mmCIF file of C-alpha atoms and ligand atoms in Angstrom:
data_model
loop_
_atom_site.group_PDB
_atom_site.id
_atom_site.type_symbol
_atom_site.label_atom_id
_atom_site.label_comp_id
_atom_site.label_asym_id
_atom_site.label_seq_id
_atom_site.Cartn_x
_atom_site.Cartn_y
_atom_site.Cartn_z
ATOM 1 C CA MET F 29 118.254 71.384 60.242
ATOM 2 C CA SER F 30 116.698 71.195 63.692
ATOM 3 C CA VAL F 31 118.766 69.571 66.431
ATOM 4 C CA ALA F 32 117.015 66.935 68.588
ATOM 5 C CA LYS F 33 116.168 68.238 72.055
ATOM 6 C CA LYS F 34 118.026 66.491 74.875
ATOM 7 C CA GLN F 35 115.712 64.545 77.201
ATOM 8 C CA TYR F 36 116.386 64.951 80.901
ATOM 9 C CA LYS F 37 115.383 62.089 83.241
ATOM 10 C CA ARG F 38 115.551 64.355 86.252
ATOM 11 C CA ILE F 39 115.938 68.129 86.120
ATOM 12 C CA THR F 40 118.802 69.588 88.137
ATOM 13 C CA THR F 41 120.093 73.153 88.460
ATOM 14 C CA LYS F 42 122.849 72.098 86.060
ATOM 15 C CA SER F 43 120.345 70.843 83.474
ATOM 16 C CA LEU F 44 118.738 74.301 83.399
ATOM 17 C CA VAL F 45 122.042 76.032 82.656
ATOM 18 C CA ASP F 46 122.712 73.349 80.051
ATOM 19 C CA MET F 47 119.275 73.930 78.488
ATOM 20 C CA LYS F 48 120.000 77.642 78.107
ATOM 21 C CA ALA F 49 123.393 76.896 76.541
ATOM 22 C CA HIS F 50 121.628 74.668 73.976
ATOM 23 C CA GLY F 51 118.821 77.128 73.277
ATOM 24 C CA GLN F 52 116.219 74.848 74.900
ATOM 25 C CA LYS F 53 113.431 76.824 76.620
ATOM 26 C CA ILE F 54 112.536 76.065 80.236
ATOM 27 C CA SER F 55 108.956 75.548 81.457
ATOM 28 C CA MET F 56 108.031 76.377 85.045
ATOM 29 C CA LEU F 57 104.713 76.385 86.934
ATOM 30 C CA THR F 58 103.704 76.744 90.559
ATOM 31 C CA ALA F 59 102.293 74.002 92.780
ATOM 32 C CA TYR F 60 101.486 73.994 96.468
ATOM 33 C CA ASP F 61 100.104 70.501 97.059
ATOM 34 C CA TYR F 62 100.727 66.829 96.257
ATOM 35 C CA THR F 63 97.925 66.260 93.737
ATOM 36 C CA MET F 64 98.693 69.316 91.612
ATOM 37 C CA ALA F 65 102.443 68.609 91.760
ATOM 38 C CA LYS F 66 101.859 65.073 90.494
ATOM 39 C CA ILE F 67 99.974 66.377 87.449
ATOM 40 C CA VAL F 68 102.481 69.156 86.721
ATOM 41 C CA ASP F 69 105.421 66.753 87.060
ATOM 42 C CA GLY F 70 103.608 64.178 84.910
ATOM 43 C CA ALA F 71 103.268 66.827 82.197
ATOM 44 C CA ASN F 72 107.088 67.151 82.117
ATOM 45 C CA ILE F 73 107.195 70.724 83.354
ATOM 46 C CA ASP F 74 110.876 71.348 84.071
ATOM 47 C CA VAL F 75 110.626 73.385 87.277
ATOM 48 C CA ILE F 76 107.918 73.450 89.941
ATOM 49 C CA LEU F 77 107.921 76.595 92.030
ATOM 50 C CA VAL F 78 106.439 76.331 95.484
ATOM 51 C CA GLY F 79 105.758 80.044 95.341
ATOM 52 C CA ASP F 80 104.838 82.311 98.211
ATOM 53 C CA SER F 81 101.903 83.092 95.913
ATOM 54 C CA ALA F 82 100.387 80.275 98.027
ATOM 55 C CA SER F 83 99.647 83.156 100.380
ATOM 56 C CA ASN F 84 97.222 84.568 97.768
ATOM 57 C CA VAL F 85 96.078 81.438 95.967
ATOM 58 C CA MET F 86 95.743 78.955 98.830
ATOM 59 C CA ALA F 87 95.150 81.207 101.834
ATOM 60 C CA GLY F 88 93.302 84.148 100.261
ATOM 61 C CA HIS F 89 95.634 86.866 101.541
ATOM 62 C CA GLU F 90 95.897 90.080 99.561
ATOM 63 C CA THR F 91 99.717 89.895 99.418
ATOM 64 C CA THR F 92 102.503 87.334 99.737
ATOM 65 C CA LEU F 93 103.773 88.880 102.973
ATOM 66 C CA PRO F 94 101.829 86.891 105.618
ATOM 67 C CA ILE F 95 102.919 83.365 104.652
ATOM 68 C CA THR F 96 105.286 81.793 107.195
ATOM 69 C CA LEU F 97 108.314 79.536 106.875
ATOM 70 C CA ASP F 98 106.394 76.647 108.486
ATOM 71 C CA GLN F 99 103.576 77.064 105.960
ATOM 72 C CA MET F 100 106.040 77.138 103.042
ATOM 73 C CA ILE F 101 107.672 73.960 104.358
ATOM 74 C CA TYR F 102 104.257 72.272 104.608
ATOM 75 C CA HIS F 103 103.408 73.177 100.999
ATOM 76 C CA ALA F 104 106.861 72.240 99.707
ATOM 77 C CA SER F 105 106.962 68.842 101.433
ATOM 78 C CA SER F 106 103.542 67.999 99.933
ATOM 79 C CA VAL F 107 104.839 68.947 96.470
ATOM 80 C CA VAL F 108 108.044 66.946 96.862
ATOM 81 C CA ARG F 109 106.027 63.766 97.566
ATOM 82 C CA GLY F 110 104.291 64.180 94.187
ATOM 83 C CA ILE F 111 107.252 64.457 91.830
ATOM 84 C CA THR F 112 109.703 62.226 90.002
ATOM 85 C CA ARG F 113 111.348 64.551 87.451
ATOM 86 C CA SER F 114 110.827 68.268 88.053
ATOM 87 C CA LEU F 115 113.241 70.515 89.940
ATOM 88 C CA ILE F 116 111.530 71.909 93.040
ATOM 89 C CA VAL F 117 112.291 75.536 93.915
ATOM 90 C CA VAL F 118 110.851 76.920 97.149
ATOM 91 C CA ASP F 119 110.314 80.614 97.907
ATOM 92 C CA LEU F 120 111.949 81.940 101.052
ATOM 93 C CA PRO F 121 109.098 83.883 102.662
ATOM 94 C CA PHE F 122 109.138 87.583 103.513
ATOM 95 C CA GLY F 123 110.990 88.364 106.735
ATOM 96 C CA ASN F 124 113.212 85.294 106.648
ATOM 97 C CA TYR F 125 116.228 86.654 104.752
ATOM 98 C CA GLN F 126 116.117 90.440 104.361
ATOM 99 C CA SER F 127 117.428 91.440 107.782
ATOM 100 C CA ASP F 128 120.020 88.886 108.760
ATOM 101 C CA PRO F 129 122.178 86.505 106.668
ATOM 102 C CA LYS F 130 122.354 84.000 109.541
ATOM 103 C CA LEU F 131 118.567 83.851 109.768
ATOM 104 C CA ALA F 132 118.484 83.532 105.960
ATOM 105 C CA LEU F 133 120.766 80.505 106.115
ATOM 106 C CA ARG F 134 118.828 78.908 108.984
ATOM 107 C CA SER F 135 115.584 79.368 107.018
ATOM 108 C CA ALA F 136 117.040 77.927 103.805
ATOM 109 C CA ILE F 137 118.443 74.938 105.726
ATOM 110 C CA ARG F 138 115.023 74.275 107.263
ATOM 111 C CA ILE F 139 113.440 74.318 103.794
ATOM 112 C CA MET F 140 116.003 71.873 102.410
ATOM 113 C CA LYS F 141 115.939 69.519 105.427
ATOM 114 C CA GLU F 142 112.241 69.552 106.272
ATOM 115 C CA SER F 143 110.658 69.744 102.817
ATOM 116 C CA GLY F 144 113.154 67.959 100.568
ATOM 117 C CA GLY F 145 113.029 70.824 98.027
ATOM 118 C CA HIS F 146 115.994 71.257 95.717
ATOM 119 C CA ALA F 147 116.627 75.030 95.787
ATOM 120 C CA VAL F 148 115.338 78.286 97.226
ATOM 121 C CA LYS F 149 114.204 81.480 95.506
ATOM 122 C CA MET F 150 114.812 84.956 96.934
ATOM 123 C CA GLU F 151 113.552 88.363 95.821
ATOM 124 C CA GLY F 152 116.056 91.200 95.352
ATOM 125 C CA GLY F 153 119.594 92.018 94.219
ATOM 126 C CA SER F 154 122.454 93.878 95.916
ATOM 127 C CA GLU F 155 120.352 94.553 99.058
ATOM 128 C CA ILE F 156 120.316 90.834 99.948
ATOM 129 C CA LYS F 157 123.798 89.970 98.667
ATOM 130 C CA GLN F 158 125.111 88.784 102.054
ATOM 131 C CA SER F 159 122.157 86.456 102.613
ATOM 132 C CA ILE F 160 122.522 84.952 99.124
ATOM 133 C CA LYS F 161 126.261 84.427 99.656
ATOM 134 C CA ARG F 162 125.767 82.664 102.971
ATOM 135 C CA ILE F 163 123.138 80.309 101.564
ATOM 136 C CA LEU F 164 125.227 79.515 98.495
ATOM 137 C CA ASN F 165 128.283 78.883 100.695
ATOM 138 C CA ALA F 166 126.275 76.207 102.514
ATOM 139 C CA GLY F 167 125.729 74.416 99.185
ATOM 140 C CA ILE F 168 122.097 75.422 98.755
ATOM 141 C CA PRO F 169 121.210 76.492 95.181
ATOM 142 C CA VAL F 170 119.589 79.922 94.872
ATOM 143 C CA MET F 171 117.264 81.238 92.168
ATOM 144 C CA GLY F 172 117.044 85.060 92.088
ATOM 145 C CA HIS F 173 113.920 87.126 91.436
ATOM 146 C CA LEU F 174 114.078 90.674 90.012
ATOM 147 C CA GLY F 175 111.698 93.220 88.483
ATOM 148 C CA LEU F 176 108.294 93.183 90.145
ATOM 149 C CA THR F 177 109.092 91.493 93.444
ATOM 150 C CA PRO F 178 105.742 91.046 95.218
ATOM 151 C CA GLN F 179 107.281 90.954 98.709
ATOM 152 C CA SER F 180 108.098 94.670 98.139
ATOM 153 C CA ILE F 181 104.578 95.611 97.085
ATOM 154 C CA TYR F 182 104.250 98.232 99.818
ATOM 155 C CA LYS F 183 107.409 99.942 98.518
ATOM 156 C CA PHE F 184 106.152 99.882 94.903
ATOM 157 C CA GLY F 185 102.554 100.725 95.812
ATOM 158 C CA THR F 186 101.200 98.973 92.691
ATOM 159 C CA TYR F 187 101.642 95.767 90.667
ATOM 160 C CA THR F 188 102.417 97.726 87.505
ATOM 161 C CA VAL F 189 105.313 97.060 85.062
ATOM 162 C CA ARG F 190 108.753 97.724 86.632
ATOM 163 C CA ALA F 191 112.008 99.114 85.191
ATOM 164 C CA LYS F 192 110.414 101.306 82.528
ATOM 165 C CA GLU F 193 112.681 104.165 83.668
ATOM 166 C CA GLU F 194 116.390 104.052 82.839
ATOM 167 C CA GLU F 195 117.623 104.167 86.444
ATOM 168 C CA GLU F 196 115.619 101.109 87.488
ATOM 169 C CA ALA F 197 116.517 99.287 84.258
ATOM 170 C CA ILE F 198 120.242 99.877 84.883
ATOM 171 C CA LYS F 199 119.910 98.610 88.464
ATOM 172 C CA LEU F 200 118.053 95.516 87.260
ATOM 173 C CA MET F 201 120.822 94.716 84.754
ATOM 174 C CA GLU F 202 123.502 95.235 87.427
ATOM 175 C CA ASP F 203 121.598 93.032 89.882
ATOM 176 C CA ALA F 204 121.216 90.260 87.286
ATOM 177 C CA LYS F 205 124.977 90.285 86.663
ATOM 178 C CA LEU F 206 125.630 90.312 90.416
ATOM 179 C CA LEU F 207 123.345 87.304 90.987
ATOM 180 C CA GLU F 208 125.175 85.422 88.240
ATOM 181 C CA LYS F 209 128.560 86.362 89.740
ATOM 182 C CA LEU F 210 127.491 85.269 93.227
ATOM 183 C CA GLY F 211 126.580 81.841 91.852
ATOM 184 C CA CYS F 212 122.782 81.815 91.502
ATOM 185 C CA PHE F 213 121.765 79.099 89.017
ATOM 186 C CA ALA F 214 118.866 81.029 87.443
ATOM 187 C CA LEU F 215 116.620 84.002 87.977
ATOM 188 C CA VAL F 216 113.017 84.982 87.539
ATOM 189 C CA ILE F 217 112.283 88.385 86.007
ATOM 190 C CA GLU F 218 108.740 89.551 86.590
ATOM 191 C CA LYS F 219 106.741 92.188 84.725
ATOM 192 C CA VAL F 220 109.389 94.281 82.976
ATOM 193 C CA PRO F 221 109.553 95.470 79.335
ATOM 194 C CA ALA F 222 110.310 92.575 76.958
ATOM 195 C CA ALA F 223 113.303 94.364 75.377
ATOM 196 C CA LEU F 224 114.984 94.821 78.769
ATOM 197 C CA ALA F 225 114.340 91.199 79.804
ATOM 198 C CA GLN F 226 115.831 89.978 76.519
ATOM 199 C CA LYS F 227 118.900 92.189 77.005
ATOM 200 C CA VAL F 228 119.381 90.737 80.498
ATOM 201 C CA ALA F 229 118.990 87.152 79.224
ATOM 202 C CA GLU F 230 121.575 87.838 76.506
ATOM 203 C CA SER F 231 124.014 89.379 79.007
ATOM 204 C CA ILE F 232 124.279 86.450 81.420
ATOM 205 C CA THR F 233 124.871 82.709 81.067
ATOM 206 C CA ILE F 234 122.392 81.563 83.727
ATOM 207 C CA PRO F 235 118.768 81.082 82.598
ATOM 208 C CA VAL F 236 116.295 83.930 82.912
ATOM 209 C CA ILE F 237 112.723 82.732 83.470
ATOM 210 C CA GLY F 238 110.153 85.388 82.642
ATOM 211 C CA ILE F 239 106.668 86.166 83.854
ATOM 212 C CA GLY F 240 105.238 89.135 81.999
ATOM 213 C CA ALA F 241 108.727 89.674 80.565
ATOM 214 C CA GLY F 242 108.201 88.732 76.914
ATOM 215 C CA ASN F 243 109.524 85.973 74.715
ATOM 216 C CA GLY F 244 113.215 86.874 74.527
ATOM 217 C CA VAL F 245 114.101 85.095 77.774
ATOM 218 C CA ASP F 246 115.094 81.482 78.440
ATOM 219 C CA GLY F 247 111.844 80.174 79.876
ATOM 220 C CA GLN F 248 108.440 81.090 81.259
ATOM 221 C CA VAL F 249 106.651 80.710 84.576
ATOM 222 C CA LEU F 250 102.971 81.175 85.403
ATOM 223 C CA VAL F 251 100.905 80.616 88.522
ATOM 224 C CA THR F 252 99.130 77.329 87.773
ATOM 225 C CA HIS F 253 95.785 78.414 89.209
ATOM 226 C CA ASP F 254 95.853 81.460 86.910
ATOM 227 C CA MET F 255 96.705 79.559 83.717
ATOM 228 C CA LEU F 256 94.004 76.987 84.529
ATOM 229 C CA GLY F 257 91.445 79.792 84.772
ATOM 230 C CA MET F 258 90.530 78.980 88.367
ATOM 231 C CA THR F 259 90.282 82.684 89.138
ATOM 232 C CA HIS F 260 88.333 85.317 87.256
ATOM 233 C CA GLU F 261 89.545 88.426 89.094
ATOM 234 C CA PHE F 262 93.201 88.356 87.961
ATOM 235 C CA ASN F 263 93.536 89.432 84.314
ATOM 236 C CA PRO F 264 97.028 90.721 83.534
ATOM 237 C CA ARG F 265 97.972 91.068 79.873
ATOM 238 C CA PHE F 266 100.740 88.446 80.194
ATOM 239 C CA LEU F 267 98.398 85.676 81.346
ATOM 240 C CA ARG F 268 97.350 82.990 78.873
ATOM 241 C CA ARG F 269 94.504 80.814 80.167
ATOM 242 C CA TYR F 270 94.601 77.190 79.005
ATOM 243 C CA LEU F 271 91.302 76.194 80.657
ATOM 244 C CA ASP F 272 88.336 77.896 82.246
ATOM 245 C CA MET F 273 88.318 75.791 85.380
ATOM 246 C CA TYR F 274 86.370 78.286 87.437
ATOM 247 C CA ASP F 275 83.280 77.820 85.240
ATOM 248 C CA GLN F 276 83.850 74.100 84.710
ATOM 249 C CA MET F 277 84.260 73.393 88.425
ATOM 250 C CA LYS F 278 81.331 75.591 89.383
ATOM 251 C CA ASP F 279 79.150 73.774 86.858
ATOM 252 C CA ALA F 280 80.228 70.392 88.285
ATOM 253 C CA PHE F 281 79.481 71.507 91.858
ATOM 254 C CA GLN F 282 76.050 72.811 90.819
ATOM 255 C CA ARG F 283 75.183 69.568 89.011
ATOM 256 C CA TYR F 284 76.315 67.523 92.031
ATOM 257 C CA SER F 285 74.228 69.648 94.371
ATOM 258 C CA ALA F 286 71.168 69.287 92.107
ATOM 259 C CA ASP F 287 71.687 65.482 91.959
ATOM 260 C CA VAL F 288 71.968 65.245 95.778
ATOM 261 C CA LYS F 289 68.920 67.398 96.366
ATOM 262 C CA SER F 290 66.786 65.578 93.777
ATOM 263 C CA GLY F 291 67.824 62.175 95.190
ATOM 264 C CA ASP F 292 69.396 61.178 91.844
ATOM 265 C CA PHE F 293 72.814 60.643 93.504
ATOM 266 C CA PRO F 294 73.785 58.017 94.514
ATOM 267 C CA SER F 295 72.080 55.600 92.111
ATOM 268 C CA ASP F 296 71.695 51.852 92.719
ATOM 269 C CA LYS F 297 75.038 51.282 91.006
ATOM 270 C CA GLU F 298 76.766 53.769 93.259
ATOM 271 C CA GLN F 299 75.926 52.040 96.547
ATOM 272 C CA TYR F 300 76.799 48.765 98.344
HETATM 273 O O1 LIG O 24 105.314 83.130 94.184
HETATM 274 C C1 LIG O 24 105.228 82.972 92.953
HETATM 275 O O2 LIG O 24 104.316 82.319 92.439
HETATM 276 C C2 LIG O 24 106.235 83.605 92.116
HETATM 277 C C3 LIG O 24 106.018 83.601 90.636
HETATM 278 C C4 LIG O 24 104.997 84.593 90.274
HETATM 279 C C5 LIG O 24 107.265 83.775 89.873
HETATM 280 O O3 LIG O 24 107.193 84.125 92.611
#
């Protein structure tokens, strides 16, 4: 007999842990602006990630490294104004937490105060332990991020699947347990073998949200612009496209342009 799924009026970090405990999968998508956030929230997506992927998607950079704390705060505050239910997690940008735990805390406090987001996300495990501890001690919830961590792209050299070798897989498992022990409320695992991601999810009580990490984890995250098909260049195997917005938008723009140039728009009914 199937058990009725609990409805959550407002998603909190605690609801996510609760959802995992009850076998309820977690949905997460990115948003970087008010209008998109309003739609994503209206669709009852549990978590909205204001990802540093804004650096790629919104600003056209090749990597996530250039985006600044001020830019992340701008995106996050726009998203916060659009939501009523989703939990808002904001990426701490590259350079704001790796070198100095005090700077990490100052950056996380700025995100919480100036954007109104509900939690921060940080890439890495034992290397950033002190920064995570300091932020958690200040009462700010932290979501971890392991596996393919795009802020380390120049160390990896490629966006290929991580932790295929035993040594890296062991480190990933140890890091996941460390993040749980430190008090992180959830973690993202990106682009690792499905069997490893499932093993991690089964070994810890906090939710594991996967991207390119198979179906044995506690939830899934995608970049919204990718799943809407707004880009044609990015075609990883893990991506499922729910629309082809690139073609649909281009077609709309072309029809509008043709209507303007032919004088068909605006019509009598579309003027005062
Ligand atoms: O920045 C981002 O969008 C992310 C997701 C890919 C998990 O970190």
